[in-house]
Amino acid sequence: MSVITIERRVLEKNDELAQLNRRNLGLAGVHCLNLLSSPGAGKTALLEASLSRLGDSLRLAVIEGDVQTDLDAQRVARYGVPVVQLVTNGACHLEARLVGDALREIDLRSIDLLVIENVGNLVCPAGFDLGENEKVVVASVTEGDDKPLKYPAMFRNASALVINKIDLLPYVPCDLGTLRANALAVNPGLEVFELSSLTGVGLDAWCAWLLRHGGK
Amino acid sequence: MHELAIARDLIDMTRRHVPEERLAQVEVVRLRVGSLAGVVESSLLFCFEALVRGTALDSARLEIDAIPIRARCADCQTDFELPGSLFQCPDCGGGALALLSGNELDLQEIVLADLAPEAT
């Protein structure tokens, strides 16, 4: 019997490609966010509301990741920003290679901030570095207040949490204080935003954060 | 089902580290998986078996060492194992923790069987 000792990350190929993406984005002076949530938490609606509010104050591009269809890209394109749709054809997460392909379709010199909207999933995308500078998790109040404890890997590695759909709080059994406390128990460094993409409440603070992180 | 992508990369890695003529001797591929890696062990085993079937790695078995989440408290410097997903120091209640383990998804080692002695 002989043993070959390896001790290397299984996803090292993805990690290398992610580093390459990060370097290319950095050279072009682009800040990149990886936007994550369960399906239906409102990632695309948050992007639409943010784009509408930010107007020309931030030069933004979007990469949309979905299992099927370019419906999200169509929604975002209405705001006149560059958007690339990635269709994973069944895969539950985006990988750095796909994002690298998408980067070639975007004029990075003409943007400040790139938002990658990942496939809706609170588990699988956590392990796949895409080359982003920061992860942002969106949790909606309709999902309940226990999700940070159930999906700690996703919340632990994010810099910001957007709690969406707070206009629905009167109708759902979700305690905002508990949700916030659970998220901060998993990750005390999280910046938390409470907002509704639909009504616009709370969007100002979130958009100010985007502007700051886009170097404005 | 990102376990399929992980199994695919794991097999690619194994093929890179073992000479092609020795692939059939691979008995065990040993992986370290942290509790925070978000990997379902049974799914990964299933995907690995499905991908090696009928290939040179047909007899390879995937063995997984589960790694707990361990952290050090920045306030009182205690090292401890996290019981669940409450990222809090059991001694002083502090929340500023440096993770010592739990994110692993590492190919640790590959065990190869000896060649059968040649018949004389």
mmCIF file of C-alpha atoms in Angstrom:
data_model
loop_
_atom_site.group_PDB
_atom_site.id
_atom_site.type_symbol
_atom_site.label_atom_id
_atom_site.label_comp_id
_atom_site.label_asym_id
_atom_site.label_seq_id
_atom_site.Cartn_x
_atom_site.Cartn_y
_atom_site.Cartn_z
ATOM 1 C CA MET A 1 0.000 0.000 0.000
ATOM 2 C CA SER A 2 1.275 3.481 -0.761
ATOM 3 C CA VAL A 3 -0.155 6.849 0.152
ATOM 4 C CA ILE A 4 0.038 10.059 -1.849
ATOM 5 C CA THR A 5 -0.428 13.043 0.459
ATOM 6 C CA ILE A 6 -2.208 15.907 -1.278
ATOM 7 C CA GLU A 7 -3.715 18.332 1.301
ATOM 8 C CA ARG A 8 -5.214 20.707 -1.243
ATOM 9 C CA ARG A 9 -8.621 22.269 -1.625
ATOM 10 C CA VAL A 10 -10.908 20.270 -3.898
ATOM 11 C CA LEU A 11 -12.210 23.477 -5.454
ATOM 12 C CA GLU A 12 -8.713 24.864 -6.066
ATOM 13 C CA LYS A 13 -9.397 25.167 -9.808
ATOM 14 C CA ASN A 14 -12.447 27.306 -9.101
ATOM 15 C CA ASP A 15 -10.467 29.283 -6.497
ATOM 16 C CA GLU A 16 -7.718 29.996 -9.056
ATOM 17 C CA LEU A 17 -10.217 31.187 -11.670
ATOM 18 C CA ALA A 18 -11.921 33.319 -9.013
ATOM 19 C CA GLN A 19 -8.577 34.936 -8.168
ATOM 20 C CA LEU A 20 -8.098 35.680 -11.866
ATOM 21 C CA ASN A 21 -11.541 37.321 -12.021
ATOM 22 C CA ARG A 22 -10.719 39.305 -8.878
ATOM 23 C CA ARG A 23 -7.451 40.515 -10.407
ATOM 24 C CA ASN A 24 -9.110 41.541 -13.693
ATOM 25 C CA LEU A 25 -11.838 43.404 -11.821
ATOM 26 C CA GLY A 26 -9.288 45.055 -9.538
ATOM 27 C CA LEU A 27 -7.143 46.203 -12.471
ATOM 28 C CA ALA A 28 -10.206 47.857 -13.998
ATOM 29 C CA GLY A 29 -11.098 49.462 -10.656
ATOM 30 C CA VAL A 30 -14.403 47.591 -10.389
ATOM 31 C CA HIS A 31 -15.868 46.573 -7.033
ATOM 32 C CA CYS A 32 -17.806 43.307 -7.227
ATOM 33 C CA LEU A 33 -20.682 41.995 -5.117
ATOM 34 C CA ASN A 34 -21.981 38.426 -5.058
ATOM 35 C CA LEU A 35 -25.714 38.703 -4.304
ATOM 36 C CA LEU A 36 -27.117 35.597 -2.626
ATOM 37 C CA SER A 37 -30.464 34.420 -1.273
ATOM 38 C CA SER A 38 -33.052 31.677 -1.394
ATOM 39 C CA PRO A 39 -35.308 31.692 -4.493
ATOM 40 C CA GLY A 40 -37.887 34.452 -4.327
ATOM 41 C CA ALA A 41 -36.290 36.542 -1.568
ATOM 42 C CA GLY A 42 -36.224 39.453 -3.988
ATOM 43 C CA LYS A 43 -32.687 39.787 -5.348
ATOM 44 C CA THR A 44 -33.846 40.979 -8.757
ATOM 45 C CA ALA A 45 -36.486 43.280 -7.294
ATOM 46 C CA LEU A 46 -33.806 44.770 -5.025
ATOM 47 C CA LEU A 47 -31.583 45.355 -8.059
ATOM 48 C CA GLU A 48 -34.432 46.989 -9.973
ATOM 49 C CA ALA A 49 -35.320 49.272 -7.069
ATOM 50 C CA SER A 50 -31.649 50.146 -6.523
ATOM 51 C CA LEU A 51 -31.016 50.869 -10.211
ATOM 52 C CA SER A 52 -34.101 53.039 -10.390
ATOM 53 C CA ARG A 53 -32.996 55.044 -7.343
ATOM 54 C CA LEU A 54 -29.293 55.292 -8.204
ATOM 55 C CA GLY A 55 -29.841 56.560 -11.749
ATOM 56 C CA ASP A 56 -26.571 57.847 -13.207
ATOM 57 C CA SER A 57 -24.832 58.259 -9.846
ATOM 58 C CA LEU A 58 -23.170 54.852 -10.112
ATOM 59 C CA ARG A 59 -22.016 53.006 -13.229
ATOM 60 C CA LEU A 60 -23.263 49.487 -12.642
ATOM 61 C CA ALA A 61 -23.292 46.204 -14.551
ATOM 62 C CA VAL A 62 -25.107 43.001 -13.657
ATOM 63 C CA ILE A 63 -24.421 39.325 -14.215
ATOM 64 C CA GLU A 64 -27.578 37.269 -13.788
ATOM 65 C CA GLY A 65 -27.282 33.618 -12.793
ATOM 66 C CA ASP A 66 -30.310 31.390 -13.273
ATOM 67 C CA VAL A 67 -31.033 27.730 -13.759
ATOM 68 C CA GLN A 68 -33.192 28.544 -16.785
ATOM 69 C CA THR A 69 -34.471 31.555 -18.776
ATOM 70 C CA ASP A 70 -33.226 35.118 -19.257
ATOM 71 C CA LEU A 71 -36.271 36.635 -17.539
ATOM 72 C CA ASP A 72 -34.150 38.345 -14.881
ATOM 73 C CA ALA A 73 -31.753 39.814 -17.452
ATOM 74 C CA GLN A 74 -34.750 41.257 -19.315
ATOM 75 C CA ARG A 75 -35.994 42.883 -16.113
ATOM 76 C CA VAL A 76 -32.634 44.451 -15.287
ATOM 77 C CA ALA A 77 -31.866 45.519 -18.896
ATOM 78 C CA ARG A 78 -34.852 47.902 -18.779
ATOM 79 C CA TYR A 79 -32.735 50.151 -16.575
ATOM 80 C CA GLY A 80 -30.173 50.634 -19.341
ATOM 81 C CA VAL A 81 -27.269 48.879 -17.620
ATOM 82 C CA PRO A 82 -25.016 46.227 -19.190
ATOM 83 C CA VAL A 83 -26.326 42.798 -18.214
ATOM 84 C CA VAL A 84 -25.103 39.293 -19.019
ATOM 85 C CA GLN A 85 -27.341 36.294 -18.371
ATOM 86 C CA LEU A 86 -25.687 33.054 -17.318
ATOM 87 C CA VAL A 87 -27.909 29.975 -17.579
ATOM 88 C CA THR A 88 -26.575 27.049 -15.567
ATOM 89 C CA ASN A 89 -28.903 24.470 -17.154
ATOM 90 C CA GLY A 90 -29.733 22.770 -13.900
ATOM 91 C CA ALA A 91 -26.677 23.564 -11.791
ATOM 92 C CA CYS A 92 -27.548 25.076 -8.432
ATOM 93 C CA HIS A 93 -24.744 27.638 -8.208
ATOM 94 C CA LEU A 94 -22.476 29.833 -10.318
ATOM 95 C CA GLU A 95 -18.815 28.959 -10.738
ATOM 96 C CA ALA A 96 -15.840 31.245 -11.359
ATOM 97 C CA ARG A 97 -15.309 29.945 -14.897
ATOM 98 C CA LEU A 98 -18.800 31.040 -16.001
ATOM 99 C CA VAL A 99 -18.311 34.448 -14.412
ATOM 100 C CA GLY A 100 -14.937 34.759 -16.184
ATOM 101 C CA ASP A 101 -16.735 34.146 -19.498
ATOM 102 C CA ALA A 102 -19.301 36.813 -18.645
ATOM 103 C CA LEU A 103 -16.598 39.338 -17.707
ATOM 104 C CA ARG A 104 -15.302 39.222 -21.282
ATOM 105 C CA GLU A 105 -18.664 40.534 -22.456
ATOM 106 C CA ILE A 106 -18.584 43.587 -20.193
ATOM 107 C CA ASP A 107 -16.521 46.730 -20.734
ATOM 108 C CA LEU A 108 -15.067 46.790 -17.217
ATOM 109 C CA ARG A 109 -13.425 50.192 -17.748
ATOM 110 C CA SER A 110 -16.845 51.789 -18.078
ATOM 111 C CA ILE A 111 -18.286 50.590 -14.765
ATOM 112 C CA ASP A 112 -17.726 51.140 -11.021
ATOM 113 C CA LEU A 113 -19.689 48.265 -9.544
ATOM 114 C CA LEU A 114 -20.503 44.774 -10.770
ATOM 115 C CA VAL A 115 -23.308 42.840 -9.105
ATOM 116 C CA ILE A 116 -23.436 39.096 -9.686
ATOM 117 C CA GLU A 117 -26.904 37.800 -8.891
ATOM 118 C CA ASN A 118 -26.278 34.182 -7.981
ATOM 119 C CA VAL A 119 -28.711 31.296 -8.430
ATOM 120 C CA GLY A 120 -31.377 31.395 -5.694
ATOM 121 C CA ASN A 121 -30.034 28.934 -3.125
ATOM 122 C CA LEU A 122 -28.815 29.325 0.456
ATOM 123 C CA VAL A 123 -26.531 26.275 0.446
ATOM 124 C CA CYS A 124 -24.677 25.459 -2.750
ATOM 125 C CA PRO A 125 -23.247 28.857 -3.805
ATOM 126 C CA ALA A 126 -21.500 29.320 -0.420
ATOM 127 C CA GLY A 127 -18.434 27.269 -1.327
ATOM 128 C CA PHE A 128 -17.836 28.733 -4.772
ATOM 129 C CA ASP A 129 -15.729 31.892 -4.831
ATOM 130 C CA LEU A 130 -16.542 33.900 -7.965
ATOM 131 C CA GLY A 131 -13.909 36.605 -7.557
ATOM 132 C CA GLU A 132 -16.197 39.027 -5.753
ATOM 133 C CA ASN A 133 -14.971 41.520 -3.158
ATOM 134 C CA GLU A 134 -17.956 40.944 -0.897
ATOM 135 C CA LYS A 135 -20.978 38.732 -0.483
ATOM 136 C CA VAL A 136 -24.388 40.265 0.209
ATOM 137 C CA VAL A 137 -27.220 38.046 1.458
ATOM 138 C CA VAL A 138 -30.871 38.936 0.943
ATOM 139 C CA ALA A 139 -33.363 37.412 3.377
ATOM 140 C CA SER A 140 -37.055 38.228 3.153
ATOM 141 C CA VAL A 141 -39.337 38.358 6.176
ATOM 142 C CA THR A 142 -41.642 35.773 4.559
ATOM 143 C CA GLU A 143 -38.891 33.182 5.058
ATOM 144 C CA GLY A 144 -39.109 33.544 8.843
ATOM 145 C CA ASP A 145 -36.510 34.711 11.325
ATOM 146 C CA ASP A 146 -34.499 31.506 11.778
ATOM 147 C CA LYS A 147 -32.709 31.264 8.413
ATOM 148 C CA PRO A 148 -29.317 32.604 9.593
ATOM 149 C CA LEU A 149 -29.116 29.760 12.130
ATOM 150 C CA LYS A 150 -30.161 27.151 9.566
ATOM 151 C CA TYR A 151 -27.787 28.311 6.832
ATOM 152 C CA PRO A 152 -24.821 29.670 8.815
ATOM 153 C CA ALA A 153 -22.203 29.299 6.057
ATOM 154 C CA MET A 154 -24.089 31.739 3.847
ATOM 155 C CA PHE A 155 -24.521 34.393 6.545
ATOM 156 C CA ARG A 156 -21.100 33.867 8.146
ATOM 157 C CA ASN A 157 -19.174 34.875 5.014
ATOM 158 C CA ALA A 158 -21.264 37.882 3.967
ATOM 159 C CA SER A 159 -20.474 41.537 4.660
ATOM 160 C CA ALA A 160 -24.033 42.782 4.390
ATOM 161 C CA LEU A 161 -27.527 41.434 4.964
ATOM 162 C CA VAL A 162 -30.550 42.967 3.276
ATOM 163 C CA ILE A 163 -33.794 42.095 5.040
ATOM 164 C CA ASN A 164 -36.372 42.528 2.295
ATOM 165 C CA LYS A 165 -40.195 42.743 2.159
ATOM 166 C CA ILE A 166 -40.539 44.471 5.556
ATOM 167 C CA ASP A 167 -43.858 45.895 4.259
ATOM 168 C CA LEU A 168 -45.226 42.353 4.790
ATOM 169 C CA LEU A 169 -44.281 42.200 8.497
ATOM 170 C CA PRO A 170 -47.879 42.701 9.714
ATOM 171 C CA TYR A 171 -48.944 39.564 7.836
ATOM 172 C CA VAL A 172 -46.169 37.043 8.543
ATOM 173 C CA PRO A 173 -44.849 35.437 11.735
ATOM 174 C CA CYS A 174 -41.377 36.943 11.538
ATOM 175 C CA ASP A 175 -39.833 39.020 14.297
ATOM 176 C CA LEU A 176 -37.415 41.555 12.830
ATOM 177 C CA GLY A 177 -35.434 41.809 16.068
ATOM 178 C CA THR A 178 -35.020 38.025 16.221
ATOM 179 C CA LEU A 179 -33.983 37.826 12.567
ATOM 180 C CA ARG A 180 -31.417 40.563 13.097
ATOM 181 C CA ALA A 181 -30.128 38.982 16.340
ATOM 182 C CA ASN A 182 -29.837 35.538 14.704
ATOM 183 C CA ALA A 183 -27.884 37.004 11.792
ATOM 184 C CA LEU A 184 -25.548 38.896 14.112
ATOM 185 C CA ALA A 185 -25.070 35.786 16.275
ATOM 186 C CA VAL A 186 -23.703 33.985 13.220
ATOM 187 C CA ASN A 187 -21.751 37.006 11.961
ATOM 188 C CA PRO A 188 -21.322 40.017 14.285
ATOM 189 C CA GLY A 189 -19.659 41.975 11.482
ATOM 190 C CA LEU A 190 -22.749 42.019 9.231
ATOM 191 C CA GLU A 191 -24.106 45.375 8.114
ATOM 192 C CA VAL A 192 -27.885 44.964 8.212
ATOM 193 C CA PHE A 193 -30.380 46.847 6.043
ATOM 194 C CA GLU A 194 -34.132 46.567 6.563
ATOM 195 C CA LEU A 195 -36.115 47.589 3.523
ATOM 196 C CA SER A 196 -38.885 46.932 1.055
ATOM 197 C CA SER A 197 -37.945 46.940 -2.631
ATOM 198 C CA LEU A 198 -41.656 47.299 -3.384
ATOM 199 C CA THR A 199 -42.472 50.394 -1.305
ATOM 200 C CA GLY A 200 -38.958 51.855 -1.270
ATOM 201 C CA VAL A 201 -38.763 52.183 2.510
ATOM 202 C CA GLY A 202 -35.188 51.727 3.743
ATOM 203 C CA LEU A 203 -33.678 51.886 0.260
ATOM 204 C CA ASP A 204 -31.758 55.121 0.872
ATOM 205 C CA ALA A 205 -29.369 53.573 3.407
ATOM 206 C CA TRP A 206 -28.808 50.557 1.149
ATOM 207 C CA CYS A 207 -28.132 52.728 -1.924
ATOM 208 C CA ALA A 208 -25.713 54.859 0.113
ATOM 209 C CA TRP A 209 -23.856 51.648 0.966
ATOM 210 C CA LEU A 210 -23.751 50.699 -2.734
ATOM 211 C CA LEU A 211 -22.406 54.138 -3.665
ATOM 212 C CA ARG A 212 -19.735 53.926 -0.981
ATOM 213 C CA HIS A 213 -18.679 50.461 -2.103
ATOM 214 C CA GLY A 214 -18.694 51.516 -5.746
ATOM 215 C CA GLY A 215 -16.119 54.167 -4.813
ATOM 216 C CA LYS A 216 -18.511 57.139 -4.977
ATOM 217 C CA MET B 1 -26.628 19.234 -5.712
ATOM 218 C CA HIS B 2 -23.325 21.097 -5.911
ATOM 219 C CA GLU B 3 -21.904 17.783 -4.652
ATOM 220 C CA LEU B 4 -21.790 16.661 -8.290
ATOM 221 C CA ALA B 5 -19.483 19.574 -9.169
ATOM 222 C CA ILE B 6 -17.341 18.808 -6.133
ATOM 223 C CA ALA B 7 -17.113 15.100 -7.034
ATOM 224 C CA ARG B 8 -16.138 16.048 -10.591
ATOM 225 C CA ASP B 9 -13.300 18.315 -9.379
ATOM 226 C CA LEU B 10 -12.208 15.684 -6.857
ATOM 227 C CA ILE B 11 -11.888 13.058 -9.584
ATOM 228 C CA ASP B 12 -10.027 15.511 -11.871
ATOM 229 C CA MET B 13 -7.587 16.161 -9.018
ATOM 230 C CA THR B 14 -7.097 12.469 -8.366
ATOM 231 C CA ARG B 15 -6.320 11.937 -12.043
ATOM 232 C CA ARG B 16 -3.754 14.740 -11.956
ATOM 233 C CA HIS B 17 -1.955 13.304 -8.927
ATOM 234 C CA VAL B 18 -1.898 9.616 -9.857
ATOM 235 C CA PRO B 19 -0.063 8.320 -12.955
ATOM 236 C CA GLU B 20 -2.591 6.979 -15.429
ATOM 237 C CA GLU B 21 -1.262 3.408 -15.299
ATOM 238 C CA ARG B 22 -1.799 3.348 -11.516
ATOM 239 C CA LEU B 23 -5.375 4.710 -11.451
ATOM 240 C CA ALA B 24 -6.816 1.194 -11.131
ATOM 241 C CA GLN B 25 -4.786 0.748 -7.910
ATOM 242 C CA VAL B 26 -6.528 3.654 -6.166
ATOM 243 C CA GLU B 27 -8.297 2.170 -3.142
ATOM 244 C CA VAL B 28 -9.220 5.218 -1.092
ATOM 245 C CA VAL B 29 -9.602 8.915 -1.787
ATOM 246 C CA ARG B 30 -9.655 10.637 1.608
ATOM 247 C CA LEU B 31 -11.390 13.962 1.968
ATOM 248 C CA ARG B 32 -11.654 16.393 4.898
ATOM 249 C CA VAL B 33 -15.016 18.137 5.033
ATOM 250 C CA GLY B 34 -15.780 20.891 7.533
ATOM 251 C CA SER B 35 -19.255 21.360 8.992
ATOM 252 C CA LEU B 36 -19.466 24.797 7.376
ATOM 253 C CA ALA B 37 -18.552 23.558 3.902
ATOM 254 C CA GLY B 38 -22.209 22.860 3.147
ATOM 255 C CA VAL B 39 -21.575 19.397 1.757
ATOM 256 C CA VAL B 40 -24.024 16.533 2.200
ATOM 257 C CA GLU B 41 -21.870 13.472 2.751
ATOM 258 C CA SER B 42 -24.304 10.928 1.304
ATOM 259 C CA SER B 43 -24.833 13.043 -1.836
ATOM 260 C CA LEU B 44 -21.105 13.397 -2.371
ATOM 261 C CA LEU B 45 -20.571 9.635 -1.938
ATOM 262 C CA PHE B 46 -23.389 8.942 -4.394
ATOM 263 C CA CYS B 47 -21.998 11.355 -7.004
ATOM 264 C CA PHE B 48 -18.449 10.038 -6.608
ATOM 265 C CA GLU B 49 -19.581 6.445 -7.111
ATOM 266 C CA ALA B 50 -21.673 7.385 -10.126
ATOM 267 C CA LEU B 51 -18.796 9.243 -11.781
ATOM 268 C CA VAL B 52 -16.094 6.582 -11.268
ATOM 269 C CA ARG B 53 -18.256 3.644 -12.328
ATOM 270 C CA GLY B 54 -16.855 1.983 -15.453
ATOM 271 C CA THR B 55 -13.695 4.122 -15.394
ATOM 272 C CA ALA B 56 -10.136 3.269 -14.351
ATOM 273 C CA LEU B 57 -11.081 4.562 -10.878
ATOM 274 C CA ASP B 58 -13.935 2.044 -10.598
ATOM 275 C CA SER B 59 -12.576 0.456 -7.408
ATOM 276 C CA ALA B 60 -11.780 3.745 -5.660
ATOM 277 C CA ARG B 61 -13.703 4.423 -2.467
ATOM 278 C CA LEU B 62 -14.356 7.892 -1.101
ATOM 279 C CA GLU B 63 -13.733 8.293 2.647
ATOM 280 C CA ILE B 64 -14.801 11.469 4.381
ATOM 281 C CA ASP B 65 -13.360 12.815 7.648
ATOM 282 C CA ALA B 66 -15.879 15.224 9.157
ATOM 283 C CA ILE B 67 -14.198 18.296 10.679
ATOM 284 C CA PRO B 68 -16.079 20.186 13.421
ATOM 285 C CA ILE B 69 -16.292 23.959 13.609
ATOM 286 C CA ARG B 70 -13.611 25.188 16.019
ATOM 287 C CA ALA B 71 -12.995 28.803 16.895
ATOM 288 C CA ARG B 72 -10.915 31.053 19.118
ATOM 289 C CA CYS B 73 -12.523 33.871 21.072
ATOM 290 C CA ALA B 74 -10.821 37.209 20.416
ATOM 291 C CA ASP B 75 -11.818 38.467 23.864
ATOM 292 C CA CYS B 76 -10.691 35.643 26.175
ATOM 293 C CA GLN B 77 -8.511 33.574 23.778
ATOM 294 C CA THR B 78 -10.419 30.337 24.559
ATOM 295 C CA ASP B 79 -10.381 27.649 21.858
ATOM 296 C CA PHE B 80 -13.593 25.670 21.592
ATOM 297 C CA GLU B 81 -15.828 23.582 19.370
ATOM 298 C CA LEU B 82 -19.069 25.229 18.256
ATOM 299 C CA PRO B 83 -22.073 23.132 19.205
ATOM 300 C CA GLY B 84 -24.300 24.390 16.395
ATOM 301 C CA SER B 85 -24.527 27.610 14.495
ATOM 302 C CA LEU B 86 -24.368 29.894 17.547
ATOM 303 C CA PHE B 87 -21.127 31.726 16.973
ATOM 304 C CA GLN B 88 -20.584 32.657 20.591
ATOM 305 C CA CYS B 89 -17.823 31.961 23.115
ATOM 306 C CA PRO B 90 -19.096 29.446 25.734
ATOM 307 C CA ASP B 91 -16.832 31.041 28.374
ATOM 308 C CA CYS B 92 -17.358 34.789 28.083
ATOM 309 C CA GLY B 93 -20.221 35.053 25.589
ATOM 310 C CA GLY B 94 -18.075 37.047 23.139
ATOM 311 C CA GLY B 95 -19.018 37.003 19.471
ATOM 312 C CA ALA B 96 -15.703 38.019 17.903
ATOM 313 C CA LEU B 97 -14.444 34.621 16.843
ATOM 314 C CA ALA B 98 -11.645 33.523 14.558
ATOM 315 C CA LEU B 99 -12.514 30.246 12.872
ATOM 316 C CA LEU B 100 -9.841 27.586 13.334
ATOM 317 C CA SER B 101 -11.624 24.880 11.351
ATOM 318 C CA GLY B 102 -14.942 24.071 9.728
ATOM 319 C CA ASN B 103 -14.557 25.402 6.175
ATOM 320 C CA GLU B 104 -12.404 22.495 4.946
ATOM 321 C CA LEU B 105 -13.068 20.808 1.660
ATOM 322 C CA ASP B 106 -9.648 19.290 1.138
ATOM 323 C CA LEU B 107 -8.347 16.265 -0.693
ATOM 324 C CA GLN B 108 -6.167 14.854 2.070
ATOM 325 C CA GLU B 109 -4.585 11.758 0.551
ATOM 326 C CA ILE B 110 -4.919 9.012 -1.996
ATOM 327 C CA VAL B 111 -4.233 5.409 -0.961
ATOM 328 C CA LEU B 112 -3.033 2.995 -3.629
ATOM 329 C CA ALA B 113 -2.985 -0.784 -3.369
ATOM 330 C CA ASP B 114 0.292 -2.560 -4.066
ATOM 331 C CA LEU B 115 0.656 -4.210 -7.411
ATOM 332 C CA ALA B 116 0.019 -7.944 -7.297
ATOM 333 C CA PRO B 117 3.393 -9.737 -7.525
ATOM 334 C CA GLU B 118 3.938 -10.861 -11.064
ATOM 335 C CA ALA B 119 3.316 -14.559 -11.653
ATOM 336 C CA THR B 120 6.462 -16.506 -12.346
#
